[in-house]
Short mmCIF file of C-alpha atoms in Angstrom, two decimals:
data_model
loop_
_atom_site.label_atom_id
_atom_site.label_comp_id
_atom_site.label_asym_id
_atom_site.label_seq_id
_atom_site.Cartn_x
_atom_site.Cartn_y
_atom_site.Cartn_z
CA UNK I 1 -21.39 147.68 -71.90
CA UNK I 2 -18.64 150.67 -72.57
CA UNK I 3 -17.88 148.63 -76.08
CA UNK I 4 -21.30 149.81 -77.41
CA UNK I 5 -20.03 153.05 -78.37
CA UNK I 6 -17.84 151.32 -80.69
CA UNK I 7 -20.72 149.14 -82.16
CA UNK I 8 -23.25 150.71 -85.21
CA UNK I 9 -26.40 149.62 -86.83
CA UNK I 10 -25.56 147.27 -90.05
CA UNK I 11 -28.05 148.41 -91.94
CA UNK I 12 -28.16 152.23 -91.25
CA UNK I 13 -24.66 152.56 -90.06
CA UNK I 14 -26.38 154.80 -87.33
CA UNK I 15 -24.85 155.11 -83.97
CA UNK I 16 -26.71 152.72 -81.50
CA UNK I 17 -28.23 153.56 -78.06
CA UNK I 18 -28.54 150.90 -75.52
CA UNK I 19 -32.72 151.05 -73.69
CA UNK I 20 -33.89 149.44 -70.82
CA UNK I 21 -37.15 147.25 -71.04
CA UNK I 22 -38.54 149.77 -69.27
CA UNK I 23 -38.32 151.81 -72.40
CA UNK I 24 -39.50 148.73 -74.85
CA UNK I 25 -43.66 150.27 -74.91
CA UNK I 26 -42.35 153.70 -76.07
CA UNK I 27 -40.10 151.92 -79.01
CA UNK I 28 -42.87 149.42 -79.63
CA UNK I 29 -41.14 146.55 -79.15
CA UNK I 30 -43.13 143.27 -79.89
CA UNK I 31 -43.51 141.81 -76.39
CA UNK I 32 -43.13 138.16 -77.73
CA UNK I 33 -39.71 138.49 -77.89
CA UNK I 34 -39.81 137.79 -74.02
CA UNK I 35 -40.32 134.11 -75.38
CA UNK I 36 -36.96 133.83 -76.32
CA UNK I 37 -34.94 134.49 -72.98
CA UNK I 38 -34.17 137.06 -70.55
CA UNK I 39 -34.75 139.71 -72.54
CA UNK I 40 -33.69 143.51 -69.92
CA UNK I 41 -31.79 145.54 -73.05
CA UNK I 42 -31.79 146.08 -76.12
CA UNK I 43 -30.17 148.53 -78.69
CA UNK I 44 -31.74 150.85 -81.45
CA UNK I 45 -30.00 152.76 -84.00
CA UNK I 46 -30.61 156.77 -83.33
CA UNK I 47 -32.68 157.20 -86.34
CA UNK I 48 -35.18 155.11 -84.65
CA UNK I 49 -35.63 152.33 -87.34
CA UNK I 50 -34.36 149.25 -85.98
CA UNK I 51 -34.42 147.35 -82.62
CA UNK I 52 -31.47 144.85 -81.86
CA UNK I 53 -32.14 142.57 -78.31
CA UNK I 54 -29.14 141.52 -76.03
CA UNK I 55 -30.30 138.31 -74.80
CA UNK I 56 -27.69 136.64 -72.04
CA UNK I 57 -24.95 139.02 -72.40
CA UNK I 58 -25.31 138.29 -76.48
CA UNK I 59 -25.84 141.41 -78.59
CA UNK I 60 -27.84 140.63 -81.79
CA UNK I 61 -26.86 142.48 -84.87
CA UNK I 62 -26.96 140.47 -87.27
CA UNK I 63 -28.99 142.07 -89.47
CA UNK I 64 -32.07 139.83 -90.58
CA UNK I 65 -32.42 139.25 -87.14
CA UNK I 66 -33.09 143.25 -86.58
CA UNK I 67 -36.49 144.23 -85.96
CA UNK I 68 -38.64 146.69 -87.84
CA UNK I 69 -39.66 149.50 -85.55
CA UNK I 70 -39.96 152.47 -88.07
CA UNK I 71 -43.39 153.99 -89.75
CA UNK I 72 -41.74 153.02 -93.11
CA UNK I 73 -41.44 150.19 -95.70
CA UNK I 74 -38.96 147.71 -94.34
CA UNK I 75 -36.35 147.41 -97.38
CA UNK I 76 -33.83 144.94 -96.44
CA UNK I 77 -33.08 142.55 -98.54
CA UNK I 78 -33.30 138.58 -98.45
CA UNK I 79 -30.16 136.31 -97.60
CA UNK I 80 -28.70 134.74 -101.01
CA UNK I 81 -28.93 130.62 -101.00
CA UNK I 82 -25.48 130.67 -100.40
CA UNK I 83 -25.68 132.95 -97.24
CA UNK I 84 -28.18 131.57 -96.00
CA UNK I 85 -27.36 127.75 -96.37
CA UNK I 86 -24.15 128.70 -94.29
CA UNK I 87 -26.31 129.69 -91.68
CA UNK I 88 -29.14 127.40 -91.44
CA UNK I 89 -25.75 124.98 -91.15
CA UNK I 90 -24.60 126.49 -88.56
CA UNK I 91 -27.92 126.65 -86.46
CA UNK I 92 -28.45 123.01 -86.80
CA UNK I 93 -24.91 122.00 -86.23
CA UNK I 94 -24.06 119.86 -82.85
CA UNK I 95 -21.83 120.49 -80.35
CA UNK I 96 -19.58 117.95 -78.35
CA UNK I 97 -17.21 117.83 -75.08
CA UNK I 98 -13.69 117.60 -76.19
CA UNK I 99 -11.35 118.16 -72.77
CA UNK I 100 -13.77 120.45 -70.98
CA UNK I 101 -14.39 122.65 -73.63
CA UNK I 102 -17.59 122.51 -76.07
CA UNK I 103 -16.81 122.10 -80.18
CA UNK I 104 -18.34 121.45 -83.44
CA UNK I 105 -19.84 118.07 -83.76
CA UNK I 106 -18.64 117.39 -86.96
CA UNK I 107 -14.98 118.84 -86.36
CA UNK I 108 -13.06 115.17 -86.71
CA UNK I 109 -14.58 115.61 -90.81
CA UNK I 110 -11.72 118.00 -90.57
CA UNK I 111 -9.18 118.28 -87.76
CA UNK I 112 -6.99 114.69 -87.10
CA UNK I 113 -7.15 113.81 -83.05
CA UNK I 114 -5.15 110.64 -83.40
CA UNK I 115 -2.32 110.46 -81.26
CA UNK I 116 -0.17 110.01 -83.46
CA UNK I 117 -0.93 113.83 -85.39
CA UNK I 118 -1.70 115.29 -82.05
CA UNK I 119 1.33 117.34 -81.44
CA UNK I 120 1.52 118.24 -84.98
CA UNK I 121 -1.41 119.66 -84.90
CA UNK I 122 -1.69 121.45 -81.61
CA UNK I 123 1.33 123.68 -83.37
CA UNK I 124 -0.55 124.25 -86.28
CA UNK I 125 -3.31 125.86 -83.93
CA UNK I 126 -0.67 128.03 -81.96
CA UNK I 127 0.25 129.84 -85.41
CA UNK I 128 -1.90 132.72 -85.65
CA UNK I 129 -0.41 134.42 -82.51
CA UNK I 130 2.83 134.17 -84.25
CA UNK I 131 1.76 137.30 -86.32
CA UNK I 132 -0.02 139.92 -83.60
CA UNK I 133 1.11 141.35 -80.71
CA UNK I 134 1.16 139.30 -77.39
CA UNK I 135 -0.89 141.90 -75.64
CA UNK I 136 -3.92 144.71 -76.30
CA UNK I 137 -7.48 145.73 -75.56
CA UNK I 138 -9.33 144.40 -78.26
CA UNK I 139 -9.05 141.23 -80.38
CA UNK I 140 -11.93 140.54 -82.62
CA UNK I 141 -12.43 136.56 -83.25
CA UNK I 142 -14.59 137.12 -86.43
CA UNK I 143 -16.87 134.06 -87.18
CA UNK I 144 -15.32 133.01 -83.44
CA UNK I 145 -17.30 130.01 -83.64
CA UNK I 146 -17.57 128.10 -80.29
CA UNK I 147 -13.80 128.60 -79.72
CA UNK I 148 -13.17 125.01 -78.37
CA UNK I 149 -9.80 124.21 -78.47
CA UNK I 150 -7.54 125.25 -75.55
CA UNK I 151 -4.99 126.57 -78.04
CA UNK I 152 -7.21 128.49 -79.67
CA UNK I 153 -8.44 130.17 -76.50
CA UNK I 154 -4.94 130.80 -76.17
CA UNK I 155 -4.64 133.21 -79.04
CA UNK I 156 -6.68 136.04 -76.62
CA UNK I 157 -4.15 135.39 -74.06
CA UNK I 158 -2.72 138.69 -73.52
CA UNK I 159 -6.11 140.57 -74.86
CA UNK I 160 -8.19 142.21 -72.25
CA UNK I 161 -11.05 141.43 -74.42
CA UNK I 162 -12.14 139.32 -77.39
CA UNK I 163 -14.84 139.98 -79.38
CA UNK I 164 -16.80 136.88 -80.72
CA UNK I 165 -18.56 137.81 -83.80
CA UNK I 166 -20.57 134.89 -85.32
CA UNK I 167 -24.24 134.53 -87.31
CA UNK I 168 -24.77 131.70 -84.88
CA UNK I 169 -26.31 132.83 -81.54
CA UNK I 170 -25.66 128.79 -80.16
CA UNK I 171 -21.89 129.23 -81.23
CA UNK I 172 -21.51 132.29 -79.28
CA UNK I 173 -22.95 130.58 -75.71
CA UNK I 174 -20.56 128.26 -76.12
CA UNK I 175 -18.05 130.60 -77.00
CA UNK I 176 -18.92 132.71 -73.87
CA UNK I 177 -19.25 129.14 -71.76
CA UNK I 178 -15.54 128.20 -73.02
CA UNK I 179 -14.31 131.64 -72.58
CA UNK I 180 -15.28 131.85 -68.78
CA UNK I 181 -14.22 128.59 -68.21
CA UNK I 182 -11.19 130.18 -68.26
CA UNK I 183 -11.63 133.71 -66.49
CA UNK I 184 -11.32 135.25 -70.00
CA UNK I 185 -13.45 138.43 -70.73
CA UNK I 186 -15.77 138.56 -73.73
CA UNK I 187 -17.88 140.28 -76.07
CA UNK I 188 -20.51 138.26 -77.93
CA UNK I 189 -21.94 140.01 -81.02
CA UNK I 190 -24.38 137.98 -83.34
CA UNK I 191 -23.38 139.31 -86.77
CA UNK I 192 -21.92 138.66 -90.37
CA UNK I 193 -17.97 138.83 -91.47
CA UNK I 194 -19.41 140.88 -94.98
CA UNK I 195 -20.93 143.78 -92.77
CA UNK I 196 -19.50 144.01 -88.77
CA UNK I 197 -21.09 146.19 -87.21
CA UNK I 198 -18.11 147.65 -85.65
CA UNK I 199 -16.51 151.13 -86.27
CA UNK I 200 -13.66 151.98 -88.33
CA UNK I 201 -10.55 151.35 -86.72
CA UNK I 202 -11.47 149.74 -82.74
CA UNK I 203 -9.66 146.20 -82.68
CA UNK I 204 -6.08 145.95 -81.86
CA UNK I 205 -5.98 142.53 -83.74
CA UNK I 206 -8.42 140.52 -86.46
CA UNK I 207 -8.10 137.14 -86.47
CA UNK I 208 -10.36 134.91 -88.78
CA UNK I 209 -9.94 131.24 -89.11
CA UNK I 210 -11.20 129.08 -91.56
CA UNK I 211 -14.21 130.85 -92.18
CA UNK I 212 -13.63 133.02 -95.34
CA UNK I 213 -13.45 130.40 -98.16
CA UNK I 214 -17.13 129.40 -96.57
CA UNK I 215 -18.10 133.27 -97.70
CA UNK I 216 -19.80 133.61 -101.44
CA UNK I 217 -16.94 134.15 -103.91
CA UNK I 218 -17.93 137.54 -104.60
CA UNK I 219 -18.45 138.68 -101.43
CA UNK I 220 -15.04 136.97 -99.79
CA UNK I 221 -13.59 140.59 -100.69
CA UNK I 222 -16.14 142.63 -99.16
CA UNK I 223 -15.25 140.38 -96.26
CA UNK I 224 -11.69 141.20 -96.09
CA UNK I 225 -12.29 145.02 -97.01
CA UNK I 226 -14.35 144.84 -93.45
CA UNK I 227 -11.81 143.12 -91.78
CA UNK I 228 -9.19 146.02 -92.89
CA UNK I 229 -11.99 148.44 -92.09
CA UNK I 230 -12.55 147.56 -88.28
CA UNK I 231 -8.76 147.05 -87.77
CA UNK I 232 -6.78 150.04 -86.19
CA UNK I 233 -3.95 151.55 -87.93
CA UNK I 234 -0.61 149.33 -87.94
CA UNK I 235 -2.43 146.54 -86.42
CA UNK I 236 -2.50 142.90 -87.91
CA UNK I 237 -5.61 141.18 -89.66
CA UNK I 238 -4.69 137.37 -89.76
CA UNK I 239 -7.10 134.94 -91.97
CA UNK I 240 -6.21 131.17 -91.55
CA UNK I 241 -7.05 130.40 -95.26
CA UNK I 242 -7.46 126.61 -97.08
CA UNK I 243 -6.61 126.62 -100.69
CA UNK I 244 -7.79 122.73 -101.37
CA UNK I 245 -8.01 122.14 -105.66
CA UNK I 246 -5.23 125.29 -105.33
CA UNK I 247 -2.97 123.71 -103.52
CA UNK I 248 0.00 121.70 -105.61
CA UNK I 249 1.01 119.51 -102.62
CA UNK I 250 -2.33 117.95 -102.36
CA UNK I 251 -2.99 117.79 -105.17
CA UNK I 252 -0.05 115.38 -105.75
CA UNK I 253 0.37 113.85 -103.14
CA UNK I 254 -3.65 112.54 -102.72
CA UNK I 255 -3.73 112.53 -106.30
CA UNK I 256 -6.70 110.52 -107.16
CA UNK I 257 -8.40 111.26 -103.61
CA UNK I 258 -8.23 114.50 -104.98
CA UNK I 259 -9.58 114.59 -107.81
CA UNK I 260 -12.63 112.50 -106.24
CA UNK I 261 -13.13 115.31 -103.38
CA UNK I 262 -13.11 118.39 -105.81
CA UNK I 263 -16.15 116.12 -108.10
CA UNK I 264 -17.74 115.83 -105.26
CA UNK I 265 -17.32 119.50 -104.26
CA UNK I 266 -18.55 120.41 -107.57
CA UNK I 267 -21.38 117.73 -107.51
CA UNK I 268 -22.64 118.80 -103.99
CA UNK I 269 -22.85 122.42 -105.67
CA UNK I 270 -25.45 121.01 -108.19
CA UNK I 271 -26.80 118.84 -105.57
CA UNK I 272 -28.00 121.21 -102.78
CA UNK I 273 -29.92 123.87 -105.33
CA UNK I 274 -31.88 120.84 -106.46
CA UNK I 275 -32.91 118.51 -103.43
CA UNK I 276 -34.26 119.58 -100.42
CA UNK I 277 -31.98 118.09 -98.50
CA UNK I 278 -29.82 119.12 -94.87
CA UNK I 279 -27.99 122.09 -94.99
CA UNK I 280 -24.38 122.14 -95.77
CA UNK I 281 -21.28 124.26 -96.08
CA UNK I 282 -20.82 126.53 -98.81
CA UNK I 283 -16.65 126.26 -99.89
CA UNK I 284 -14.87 128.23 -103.09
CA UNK I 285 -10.96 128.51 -102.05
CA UNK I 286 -9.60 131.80 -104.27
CA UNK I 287 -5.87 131.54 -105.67
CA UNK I 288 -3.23 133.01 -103.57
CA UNK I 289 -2.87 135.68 -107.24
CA UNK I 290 -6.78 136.95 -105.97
CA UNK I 291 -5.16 137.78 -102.66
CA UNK I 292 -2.39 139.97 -104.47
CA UNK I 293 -4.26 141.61 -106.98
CA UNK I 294 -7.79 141.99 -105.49
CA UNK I 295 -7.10 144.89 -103.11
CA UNK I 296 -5.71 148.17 -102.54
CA UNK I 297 -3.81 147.10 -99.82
CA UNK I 298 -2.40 144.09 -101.58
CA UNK I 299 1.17 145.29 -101.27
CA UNK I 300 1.25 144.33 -97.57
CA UNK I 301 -0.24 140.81 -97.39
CA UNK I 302 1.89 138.38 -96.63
CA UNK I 303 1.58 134.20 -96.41
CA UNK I 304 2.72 131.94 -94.21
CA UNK I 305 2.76 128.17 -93.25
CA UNK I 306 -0.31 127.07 -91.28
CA UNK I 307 -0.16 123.68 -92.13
CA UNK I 308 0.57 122.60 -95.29
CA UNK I 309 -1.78 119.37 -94.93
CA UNK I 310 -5.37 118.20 -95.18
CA UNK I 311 -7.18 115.16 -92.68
CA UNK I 312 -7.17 113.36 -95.74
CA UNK I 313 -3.29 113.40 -96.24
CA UNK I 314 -3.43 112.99 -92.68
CA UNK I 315 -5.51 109.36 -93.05
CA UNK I 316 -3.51 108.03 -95.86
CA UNK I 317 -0.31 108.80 -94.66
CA UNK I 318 0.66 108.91 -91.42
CA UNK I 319 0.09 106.17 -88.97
CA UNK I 320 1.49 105.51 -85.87
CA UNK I 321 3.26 101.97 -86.81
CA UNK I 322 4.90 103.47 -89.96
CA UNK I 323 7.04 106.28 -88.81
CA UNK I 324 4.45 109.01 -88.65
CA UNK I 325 5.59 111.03 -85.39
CA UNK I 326 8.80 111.25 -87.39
CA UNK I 327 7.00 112.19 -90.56
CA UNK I 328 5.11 115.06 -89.12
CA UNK I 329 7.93 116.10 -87.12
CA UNK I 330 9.96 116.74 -90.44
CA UNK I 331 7.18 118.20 -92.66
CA UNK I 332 7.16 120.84 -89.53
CA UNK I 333 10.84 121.60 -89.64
CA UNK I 334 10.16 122.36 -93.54
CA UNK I 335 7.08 124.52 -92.30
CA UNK I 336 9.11 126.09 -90.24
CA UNK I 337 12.30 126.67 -92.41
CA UNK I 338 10.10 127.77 -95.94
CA UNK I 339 7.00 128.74 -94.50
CA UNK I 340 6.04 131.16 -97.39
CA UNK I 341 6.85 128.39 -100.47
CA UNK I 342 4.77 126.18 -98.03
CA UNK I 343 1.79 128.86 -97.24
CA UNK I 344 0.69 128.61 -101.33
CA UNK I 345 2.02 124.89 -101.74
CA UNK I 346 0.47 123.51 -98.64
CA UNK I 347 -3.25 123.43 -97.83
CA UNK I 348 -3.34 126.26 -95.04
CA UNK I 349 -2.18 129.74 -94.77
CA UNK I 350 -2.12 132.16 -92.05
CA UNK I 351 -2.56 135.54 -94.45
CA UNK I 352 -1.31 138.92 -92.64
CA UNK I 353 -2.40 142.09 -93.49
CA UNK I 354 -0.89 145.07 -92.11
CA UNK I 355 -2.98 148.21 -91.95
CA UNK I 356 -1.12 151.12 -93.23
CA UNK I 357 -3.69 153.98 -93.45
#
């Protein structure tokens, strides 16, 4: 538990100090939080207002999960709908065995595991690494998710420690699960990408993937601002980023299938603030121009390729019996050879911040 002096309360911004359950009576803990797991530790913030449990080796601090424990009025404030369809999402989602390792349920809506796109892909999920250092201390995975692919758990390779931030306490057991699988070392933190509840500048590396564009679209900057916050000076902040109706090679290229997903996009916006119905991802991609002109550190992002196509390219153009192996193996050679025309022309880019000050 040394990383808890790096940690701090997200609502006070207090230091926090770790208590045994031993010590729960005197903080007057509510005892039916025992109903929820092994509950020995918790955290409160030194101003004695709020109580954060560790349950399993998970440290809770996301904030509306914080509990109350000062003689005050409680003042935080509710989730938007946006926020908090993302997370009811997220605690509902499945989870599946894909080669040993536990992943999103619904991850073939998105990710193509035909043969046929499977080396293609599996490059496309090596990319992030291209931009950090091959070794540190500290790599924060921010919205880690259950880190289920074997090339993503790759990315912490040289790291003595990642640090899996998520709202989703199931995502992080399977996170920590997938991570020891492996013999990797972890730090599970229950918290939200627009306030970590990390100190300014601890991580070595921030990586983020495909998470940001499901953040409001006025808070996808405070996001990033964090991100650049927690980072330590010099280091890299890496966002794998999808710019769907922004991106010109889609849009051409699916054309019509297009133009039908971003209706339905827009449709499903109207939809889910009017029916009760199951919860479901909140999406707004900003232009690549937001990402140059939104922050004060602008001057020293930079794009690159991810992958410059969606699933649905994926399923209408490349099959196995009509040269698609040699199809993806040439769009990746252009990848490769313009990868910053391809990072705002494509669908994905990896965007790099350096951290100057």
């Amino acid at each position: 538990m040394e990383f808890i002096e790096n940690l701090r309360c997200p609502i006070t911004k207090n230091r926090l100090d770790i208590i045994n359950k031993a010590k729960f009576e005197r903080y007057s803990i509510p005892t039916e939080l025992d109903t929820f797991g092994e509950l020995t530790q918790g955290l409160v913030d030194n101003s004695k207002q709020f109580f954060y449990p560790i349950f399993n080796d998970i440290i809770i601090l996301y904030e509306h999960y914080a509990i109350y424990i000062g003689d005050e009025v409680d003042n935080r404030h509710s989730l938007s709908f946006d926020k908090k369809r993302v997370l009811d999402y997220y605690n509902k989602v499945n989870y599946q065995i894909k080669d040993s390792f536990k992943i999103y349920a619904d991850s073939a809506n998105w990710v193509d595991y035909r043969e046929v796109s499977s080396e293609y892909m599996r490059k496309s999920f090596t990319k992030a690494s291209r931009h950090y250092p091959p070794t540190g201390k500290y790599l924060l995975d921010i919205a880690s998710g259950p880190i289920g692919f074997p090339e993503y758990i790759a990315l912490s390779d040289g790291y003595e420690y990642r640090i899996c931030v998520d709202i989703s306490i199931n995502a992080l057991m399977e996170a920590k699960t997938n991570l020891e699988n492996v013999g990797q070392k972890g730090i599970y933190i229950c918290g939200d990408i627009t306030n970590i509840p990390v100190n300014d500048n601890v991580c070595d590396v921030v990586l983020c993937q495909h998470t940001l564009y499901h953040i409001p679209r006025k808070e996808q900057s405070t996001a990033v601002n964090e991100m650049y916050r927690v980072a330590k000076i010099d280091s890299k902040i890496v966002i794998i980023y999808c710019w769907f109706y922004n991106s010109w090679m889609m849009n051409l290229t699916l054309n019509f299938v297009q133009i039908y997903r971003v209706t339905r996009h827009y449709a499903g916006k109207l939809y889910v603030r009017f029916v009760n119905s199951k919860p479901k991802l909140y999406f707004f991609a900003h232009t690549p121009r937001w990402f140059r002109k939104s922050f004060s550190f602008s001057k020293d992002i930079e794009f690159y390729c991810w992958r410059s196509t969606n699933k649905f390219f994926m399923d209408t153009y490349i099959h196995k019996g009509l040269g698609g192996k040699w199809i993806l193996r040439k769009l990746g050679e252009i990848e490769e050879k313009h990868s910053r025309f391809m990072s705002t022309f494509g669908e994905y880019a990896a965007i790099v911040i350096t951290k100057r000050r």
